[in-house]
């Protein structure tokens, strides 16, 4: 804490220093002796506990490898025995003249039952080299296998199953106990792997159980797959053998304070499967527990002596200290929030700049504004505004570090000074994200009679990276704050030199877009006067692109397409929405632009098959228009598109703001049969009540989850949960970002109703939309002048 001491307090300062030296010597002597004893005991106990815990982990690791080894060995012997005895006997008895049918049907089921009953496996399957079942089984087991099949396919393709070289055994274990793998290859080419199956740690073994005699053609290869789960009886046995108290399996490292977690990794890719959690036997902790009473008594005696001296000193100087603090408070702090005011912030900022000139320390200065404070003042009065300022200050202060400075500059303007950010800006990331999140939560005002949703924007600059004078740094922070507000508010930006020209470049782009729209409007007006054309605005360089959506079954036929906007700029080339939509929103152009895209999309969809739909994105600004629904109905009447073939895509942020008005608009649209979809579900607020309250027809699963399929287990788990929720609510699901055949098949198996992505089609102009070409009759897109927007 930075303190400015008035000259009249010199006597207080000298007295405090003299007394402080005595207290310091006493405290250092006593605490030093106790500290050495405590540290020695703690060190010895910790080392003992670490050695005991390391031994237990090594035993668990060795036992897991033995179990994987055992599965590989047993099924290898089983496979050898079958190939050496049963298989030749079947052939000599004339059971079948075709090797391909020896192990199908009842024979495959018998092998499976033998593996489970004789060797105690939880599940066994006989499959061919394409992972198709080669055995008779009930519907429940067949359904269970379908879920397991995608995980078995990589094992069947493992080159070690078909290798002709001499028998080998592979056991590669990393030095770190946090990453363990085990695999085994046996003389009969048996393979055993650790993996997660049905959310449980599992040993899966596989062995070939047929082969052609020498000189005969090779039949369809068939394999026995056995499954042993490790979280049931196997874990209980491991607990008894290794003396693991209260051993249990957990999907996450949710060990209690007195437990430890041992991570189990998959053999194939090292991906975490889960954790074995138990209460370790820690001899060092027991010893420390016995010493602590004596150490506590000694510390208490020293603390009492120290407290007596401190109380006597404070009683004589307390009144002077209170007087000094009160004077400091009045001079350097804001009365409303008790935060440092502009003067104190300037002092600390200058002190920070002086220190950074002679050190490598990096700091940051930030300016913060509440986004909708004026509306709160105007609506609820200044009393509510003051209450909001106090609550906002408390929320910001709650996420700052002890050494950071938060000051109120006036009104709803705050300043931050963040010292010591040497960890490569991770401190900035966490603090700024936390502040934005706190200010984004509702503020209950006037004893609950009013609720305000304001949010906050932050602009910051680095000291000394961006400059060394206070005026320069504050100006840089102000420029960054402007960028944050222009970027949509409720966010933060770090200053960069490009921002100085960014404001001008943004204004230029906004004016160019306004000219394009104005030119199109003027052209339409001229056409209306001459009677030679439509009165609808002609926006010149705008064009609509389309990306098809495909059904997840029935041959993946196209079920519709999503309309996307592009602007073919004369100097900058083809621009995506991210380049000019913010400028359109800032300049009040988004409504005209959005309805032009809606009209063009509806016009195009009229020429598509009747069972298809067209999806159009709608911005939050459009939804806030009171006559939005009537304008949509007008477009449908003009183009002749049935309402049931139009799907409006919303973001979850559209439902957060002013949701009572949005609810009325969406209810009106739904009453006429227009479909409503929720875009990028799971990446924003993801409030489940929105699905029911706003009567959503479709959920679009974000591409970030689809991209994790095959790489991270979490991706499949999240998608599965979304699909299950949608199915139970009767809501369709579209998976975005499908780029591979594996993703397509996996999403289809999970139950997605529709798929969209580059695997099927990139966004293309209407004239290149091949799947609807027959119905379109070769019609191309409606372009105006030289541009395209989609």
JSON list of N, CA, C and O in Angstrom, two decimals, residues 612-644:
[
{"chain": "A", "resi": 612, "resn": "UNK", "atom": "N", "xyz": [-37.17, -28.69, -48.85]},
{"chain": "A", "resi": 612, "resn": "UNK", "atom": "CA", "xyz": [-35.95, -28.06, -48.34]},
{"chain": "A", "resi": 612, "resn": "UNK", "atom": "C", "xyz": [-36.28, -26.74, -47.65]},
{"chain": "A", "resi": 612, "resn": "UNK", "atom": "O", "xyz": [-37.37, -26.20, -47.81]},
{"chain": "A", "resi": 613, "resn": "UNK", "atom": "N", "xyz": [-35.29, -26.22, -46.90]},
{"chain": "A", "resi": 613, "resn": "UNK", "atom": "CA", "xyz": [-35.47, -24.96, -46.19]},
{"chain": "A", "resi": 613, "resn": "UNK", "atom": "C", "xyz": [-34.25, -24.07, -46.44]},
{"chain": "A", "resi": 613, "resn": "UNK", "atom": "O", "xyz": [-33.22, -24.53, -46.93]},
{"chain": "A", "resi": 614, "resn": "UNK", "atom": "N", "xyz": [-34.39, -22.80, -46.10]},
{"chain": "A", "resi": 614, "resn": "UNK", "atom": "CA", "xyz": [-33.27, -21.86, -46.16]},
{"chain": "A", "resi": 614, "resn": "UNK", "atom": "C", "xyz": [-33.13, -21.23, -44.78]},
{"chain": "A", "resi": 614, "resn": "UNK", "atom": "O", "xyz": [-34.12, -20.83, -44.15]},
{"chain": "A", "resi": 615, "resn": "UNK", "atom": "N", "xyz": [-31.89, -21.16, -44.28]},
{"chain": "A", "resi": 615, "resn": "UNK", "atom": "CA", "xyz": [-31.60, -20.60, -42.97]},
{"chain": "A", "resi": 615, "resn": "UNK", "atom": "C", "xyz": [-30.93, -19.24, -43.14]},
{"chain": "A", "resi": 615, "resn": "UNK", "atom": "O", "xyz": [-30.00, -19.11, -43.94]},
{"chain": "A", "resi": 616, "resn": "UNK", "atom": "N", "xyz": [-31.40, -18.24, -42.38]},
{"chain": "A", "resi": 616, "resn": "UNK", "atom": "CA", "xyz": [-30.88, -16.88, -42.48]},
{"chain": "A", "resi": 616, "resn": "UNK", "atom": "C", "xyz": [-30.52, -16.40, -41.07]},
{"chain": "A", "resi": 616, "resn": "UNK", "atom": "O", "xyz": [-31.32, -16.55, -40.14]},
{"chain": "A", "resi": 617, "resn": "UNK", "atom": "N", "xyz": [-29.32, -15.86, -40.91]},
{"chain": "A", "resi": 617, "resn": "UNK", "atom": "CA", "xyz": [-28.88, -15.33, -39.61]},
{"chain": "A", "resi": 617, "resn": "UNK", "atom": "C", "xyz": [-29.56, -14.00, -39.31]},
{"chain": "A", "resi": 617, "resn": "UNK", "atom": "O", "xyz": [-29.71, -13.16, -40.21]},
{"chain": "A", "resi": 618, "resn": "UNK", "atom": "N", "xyz": [-29.93, -13.81, -38.06]},
{"chain": "A", "resi": 618, "resn": "UNK", "atom": "CA", "xyz": [-30.59, -12.58, -37.62]},
{"chain": "A", "resi": 618, "resn": "UNK", "atom": "C", "xyz": [-29.76, -11.99, -36.48]},
{"chain": "A", "resi": 618, "resn": "UNK", "atom": "O", "xyz": [-29.41, -12.68, -35.53]},
{"chain": "A", "resi": 619, "resn": "UNK", "atom": "N", "xyz": [-29.45, -10.69, -36.55]},
{"chain": "A", "resi": 619, "resn": "UNK", "atom": "CA", "xyz": [-28.64, -10.03, -35.52]},
{"chain": "A", "resi": 619, "resn": "UNK", "atom": "C", "xyz": [-29.52, -9.63, -34.34]},
{"chain": "A", "resi": 619, "resn": "UNK", "atom": "O", "xyz": [-30.73, -9.46, -34.48]},
{"chain": "A", "resi": 620, "resn": "UNK", "atom": "N", "xyz": [-28.91, -9.44, -33.15]},
{"chain": "A", "resi": 620, "resn": "UNK", "atom": "CA", "xyz": [-29.68, -8.95, -32.00]},
{"chain": "A", "resi": 620, "resn": "UNK", "atom": "C", "xyz": [-30.35, -7.62, -32.26]},
{"chain": "A", "resi": 620, "resn": "UNK", "atom": "O", "xyz": [-31.45, -7.36, -31.77]},
{"chain": "A", "resi": 621, "resn": "UNK", "atom": "N", "xyz": [-29.69, -6.73, -33.06]},
{"chain": "A", "resi": 621, "resn": "UNK", "atom": "CA", "xyz": [-30.28, -5.43, -33.36]},
{"chain": "A", "resi": 621, "resn": "UNK", "atom": "C", "xyz": [-31.59, -5.57, -34.13]},
{"chain": "A", "resi": 621, "resn": "UNK", "atom": "O", "xyz": [-32.56, -4.83, -33.91]},
{"chain": "A", "resi": 622, "resn": "UNK", "atom": "N", "xyz": [-31.65, -6.53, -35.06]},
{"chain": "A", "resi": 622, "resn": "UNK", "atom": "CA", "xyz": [-32.88, -6.74, -35.81]},
{"chain": "A", "resi": 622, "resn": "UNK", "atom": "C", "xyz": [-34.00, -7.23, -34.90]},
{"chain": "A", "resi": 622, "resn": "UNK", "atom": "O", "xyz": [-35.15, -6.81, -35.04]},
{"chain": "A", "resi": 623, "resn": "UNK", "atom": "N", "xyz": [-33.68, -8.14, -33.98]},
{"chain": "A", "resi": 623, "resn": "UNK", "atom": "CA", "xyz": [-34.71, -8.69, -33.10]},
{"chain": "A", "resi": 623, "resn": "UNK", "atom": "C", "xyz": [-35.31, -7.62, -32.19]},
{"chain": "A", "resi": 623, "resn": "UNK", "atom": "O", "xyz": [-36.47, -7.74, -31.76]},
{"chain": "A", "resi": 624, "resn": "UNK", "atom": "N", "xyz": [-34.53, -6.57, -31.89]},
{"chain": "A", "resi": 624, "resn": "UNK", "atom": "CA", "xyz": [-35.04, -5.53, -31.01]},
{"chain": "A", "resi": 624, "resn": "UNK", "atom": "C", "xyz": [-36.00, -4.57, -31.71]},
{"chain": "A", "resi": 624, "resn": "UNK", "atom": "O", "xyz": [-36.63, -3.74, -31.06]},
{"chain": "A", "resi": 625, "resn": "UNK", "atom": "N", "xyz": [-36.11, -4.68, -33.04]},
{"chain": "A", "resi": 625, "resn": "UNK", "atom": "CA", "xyz": [-37.06, -3.82, -33.77]},
{"chain": "A", "resi": 625, "resn": "UNK", "atom": "C", "xyz": [-38.49, -4.25, -33.45]},
{"chain": "A", "resi": 625, "resn": "UNK", "atom": "O", "xyz": [-38.83, -5.43, -33.56]},
{"chain": "A", "resi": 626, "resn": "UNK", "atom": "N", "xyz": [-39.36, -3.33, -33.07]},
{"chain": "A", "resi": 626, "resn": "UNK", "atom": "CA", "xyz": [-40.73, -3.73, -32.69]},
{"chain": "A", "resi": 626, "resn": "UNK", "atom": "C", "xyz": [-41.53, -4.32, -33.84]},
{"chain": "A", "resi": 626, "resn": "UNK", "atom": "O", "xyz": [-42.44, -5.13, -33.61]},
{"chain": "A", "resi": 627, "resn": "UNK", "atom": "N", "xyz": [-41.23, -3.93, -35.09]},
{"chain": "A", "resi": 627, "resn": "UNK", "atom": "CA", "xyz": [-41.99, -4.45, -36.23]},
{"chain": "A", "resi": 627, "resn": "UNK", "atom": "C", "xyz": [-41.21, -5.48, -37.02]},
{"chain": "A", "resi": 627, "resn": "UNK", "atom": "O", "xyz": [-41.45, -5.69, -38.22]},
{"chain": "A", "resi": 628, "resn": "UNK", "atom": "N", "xyz": [-40.25, -6.15, -36.36]},
{"chain": "A", "resi": 628, "resn": "UNK", "atom": "CA", "xyz": [-39.42, -7.13, -37.06]},
{"chain": "A", "resi": 628, "resn": "UNK", "atom": "C", "xyz": [-40.27, -8.26, -37.65]},
{"chain": "A", "resi": 628, "resn": "UNK", "atom": "O", "xyz": [-40.09, -8.65, -38.81]},
{"chain": "A", "resi": 629, "resn": "UNK", "atom": "N", "xyz": [-41.19, -8.81, -36.87]},
{"chain": "A", "resi": 629, "resn": "UNK", "atom": "CA", "xyz": [-42.00, -9.94, -37.34]},
{"chain": "A", "resi": 629, "resn": "UNK", "atom": "C", "xyz": [-42.82, -9.55, -38.56]},
{"chain": "A", "resi": 629, "resn": "UNK", "atom": "O", "xyz": [-42.91, -10.31, -39.54]},
{"chain": "A", "resi": 630, "resn": "UNK", "atom": "N", "xyz": [-43.44, -8.36, -38.55]},
{"chain": "A", "resi": 630, "resn": "UNK", "atom": "CA", "xyz": [-44.25, -7.92, -39.68]},
{"chain": "A", "resi": 630, "resn": "UNK", "atom": "C", "xyz": [-43.40, -7.77, -40.94]},
{"chain": "A", "resi": 630, "resn": "UNK", "atom": "O", "xyz": [-43.85, -8.09, -42.05]},
{"chain": "A", "resi": 631, "resn": "UNK", "atom": "N", "xyz": [-42.16, -7.29, -40.80]},
{"chain": "A", "resi": 631, "resn": "UNK", "atom": "CA", "xyz": [-41.28, -7.15, -41.97]},
{"chain": "A", "resi": 631, "resn": "UNK", "atom": "C", "xyz": [-40.91, -8.50, -42.55]},
{"chain": "A", "resi": 631, "resn": "UNK", "atom": "O", "xyz": [-40.81, -8.65, -43.77]},
{"chain": "A", "resi": 632, "resn": "UNK", "atom": "N", "xyz": [-40.71, -9.51, -41.69]},
{"chain": "A", "resi": 632, "resn": "UNK", "atom": "CA", "xyz": [-40.42, -10.86, -42.18]},
{"chain": "A", "resi": 632, "resn": "UNK", "atom": "C", "xyz": [-41.62, -11.41, -42.94]},
{"chain": "A", "resi": 632, "resn": "UNK", "atom": "O", "xyz": [-41.48, -12.01, -44.02]},
{"chain": "A", "resi": 633, "resn": "UNK", "atom": "N", "xyz": [-42.84, -11.20, -42.40]},
{"chain": "A", "resi": 633, "resn": "UNK", "atom": "CA", "xyz": [-44.03, -11.69, -43.09]},
{"chain": "A", "resi": 633, "resn": "UNK", "atom": "C", "xyz": [-44.20, -11.01, -44.44]},
{"chain": "A", "resi": 633, "resn": "UNK", "atom": "O", "xyz": [-44.63, -11.64, -45.43]},
{"chain": "A", "resi": 634, "resn": "UNK", "atom": "N", "xyz": [-43.84, -9.73, -44.53]},
{"chain": "A", "resi": 634, "resn": "UNK", "atom": "CA", "xyz": [-43.92, -9.01, -45.80]},
{"chain": "A", "resi": 634, "resn": "UNK", "atom": "C", "xyz": [-42.98, -9.63, -46.84]},
{"chain": "A", "resi": 634, "resn": "UNK", "atom": "O", "xyz": [-43.36, -9.80, -48.02]},
{"chain": "A", "resi": 635, "resn": "UNK", "atom": "N", "xyz": [-41.76, -9.96, -46.43]},
{"chain": "A", "resi": 635, "resn": "UNK", "atom": "CA", "xyz": [-40.80, -10.59, -47.34]},
{"chain": "A", "resi": 635, "resn": "UNK", "atom": "C", "xyz": [-41.34, -11.93, -47.83]},
{"chain": "A", "resi": 635, "resn": "UNK", "atom": "O", "xyz": [-41.24, -12.27, -49.03]},
{"chain": "A", "resi": 636, "resn": "UNK", "atom": "N", "xyz": [-41.93, -12.73, -46.95]},
{"chain": "A", "resi": 636, "resn": "UNK", "atom": "CA", "xyz": [-42.48, -14.02, -47.35]},
{"chain": "A", "resi": 636, "resn": "UNK", "atom": "C", "xyz": [-43.61, -13.86, -48.35]},
{"chain": "A", "resi": 636, "resn": "UNK", "atom": "O", "xyz": [-43.73, -14.63, -49.32]},
{"chain": "A", "resi": 637, "resn": "UNK", "atom": "N", "xyz": [-44.46, -12.86, -48.15]},
{"chain": "A", "resi": 637, "resn": "UNK", "atom": "CA", "xyz": [-45.56, -12.63, -49.10]},
{"chain": "A", "resi": 637, "resn": "UNK", "atom": "C", "xyz": [-45.04, -12.16, -50.45]},
{"chain": "A", "resi": 637, "resn": "UNK", "atom": "O", "xyz": [-45.55, -12.59, -51.50]},
{"chain": "A", "resi": 638, "resn": "UNK", "atom": "N", "xyz": [-44.00, -11.32, -50.46]},
{"chain": "A", "resi": 638, "resn": "UNK", "atom": "CA", "xyz": [-43.44, -10.83, -51.72]},
{"chain": "A", "resi": 638, "resn": "UNK", "atom": "C", "xyz": [-42.82, -11.97, -52.53]},
{"chain": "A", "resi": 638, "resn": "UNK", "atom": "O", "xyz": [-42.97, -12.02, -53.75]},
{"chain": "A", "resi": 639, "resn": "UNK", "atom": "N", "xyz": [-42.08, -12.83, -51.85]},
{"chain": "A", "resi": 639, "resn": "UNK", "atom": "CA", "xyz": [-41.35, -13.89, -52.56]},
{"chain": "A", "resi": 639, "resn": "UNK", "atom": "C", "xyz": [-42.18, -15.15, -52.77]},
{"chain": "A", "resi": 639, "resn": "UNK", "atom": "O", "xyz": [-41.85, -15.96, -53.64]},
{"chain": "A", "resi": 640, "resn": "UNK", "atom": "N", "xyz": [-43.24, -15.35, -51.98]},
{"chain": "A", "resi": 640, "resn": "UNK", "atom": "CA", "xyz": [-44.08, -16.54, -52.11]},
{"chain": "A", "resi": 640, "resn": "UNK", "atom": "C", "xyz": [-43.52, -17.76, -51.42]},
{"chain": "A", "resi": 640, "resn": "UNK", "atom": "O", "xyz": [-43.99, -18.88, -51.66]},
{"chain": "A", "resi": 641, "resn": "UNK", "atom": "N", "xyz": [-42.52, -17.61, -50.54]},
{"chain": "A", "resi": 641, "resn": "UNK", "atom": "CA", "xyz": [-41.94, -18.75, -49.83]},
{"chain": "A", "resi": 641, "resn": "UNK", "atom": "C", "xyz": [-42.84, -19.11, -48.64]},
{"chain": "A", "resi": 641, "resn": "UNK", "atom": "O", "xyz": [-43.17, -18.24, -47.83]},
{"chain": "A", "resi": 642, "resn": "UNK", "atom": "N", "xyz": [-43.22, -20.37, -48.49]},
{"chain": "A", "resi": 642, "resn": "UNK", "atom": "CA", "xyz": [-44.02, -20.78, -47.32]},
{"chain": "A", "resi": 642, "resn": "UNK", "atom": "C", "xyz": [-43.22, -20.53, -46.03]},
{"chain": "A", "resi": 642, "resn": "UNK", "atom": "O", "xyz": [-42.02, -20.78, -45.98]},
{"chain": "A", "resi": 643, "resn": "UNK", "atom": "N", "xyz": [-43.88, -20.05, -44.98]},
{"chain": "A", "resi": 643, "resn": "UNK", "atom": "CA", "xyz": [-43.16, -19.77, -43.72]},
{"chain": "A", "resi": 643, "resn": "UNK", "atom": "C", "xyz": [-42.44, -20.99, -43.15]},
{"chain": "A", "resi": 643, "resn": "UNK", "atom": "O", "xyz": [-41.38, -20.85, -42.53]},
{"chain": "A", "resi": 644, "resn": "UNK", "atom": "N", "xyz": [-42.99, -22.19, -43.37]},
{"chain": "A", "resi": 644, "resn": "UNK", "atom": "CA", "xyz": [-42.37, -23.39, -42.80]},
{"chain": "A", "resi": 644, "resn": "UNK", "atom": "C", "xyz": [-41.02, -23.70, -43.42]},
{"chain": "A", "resi": 644, "resn": "UNK", "atom": "O", "xyz": [-40.24, -24.48, -42.86]}
]
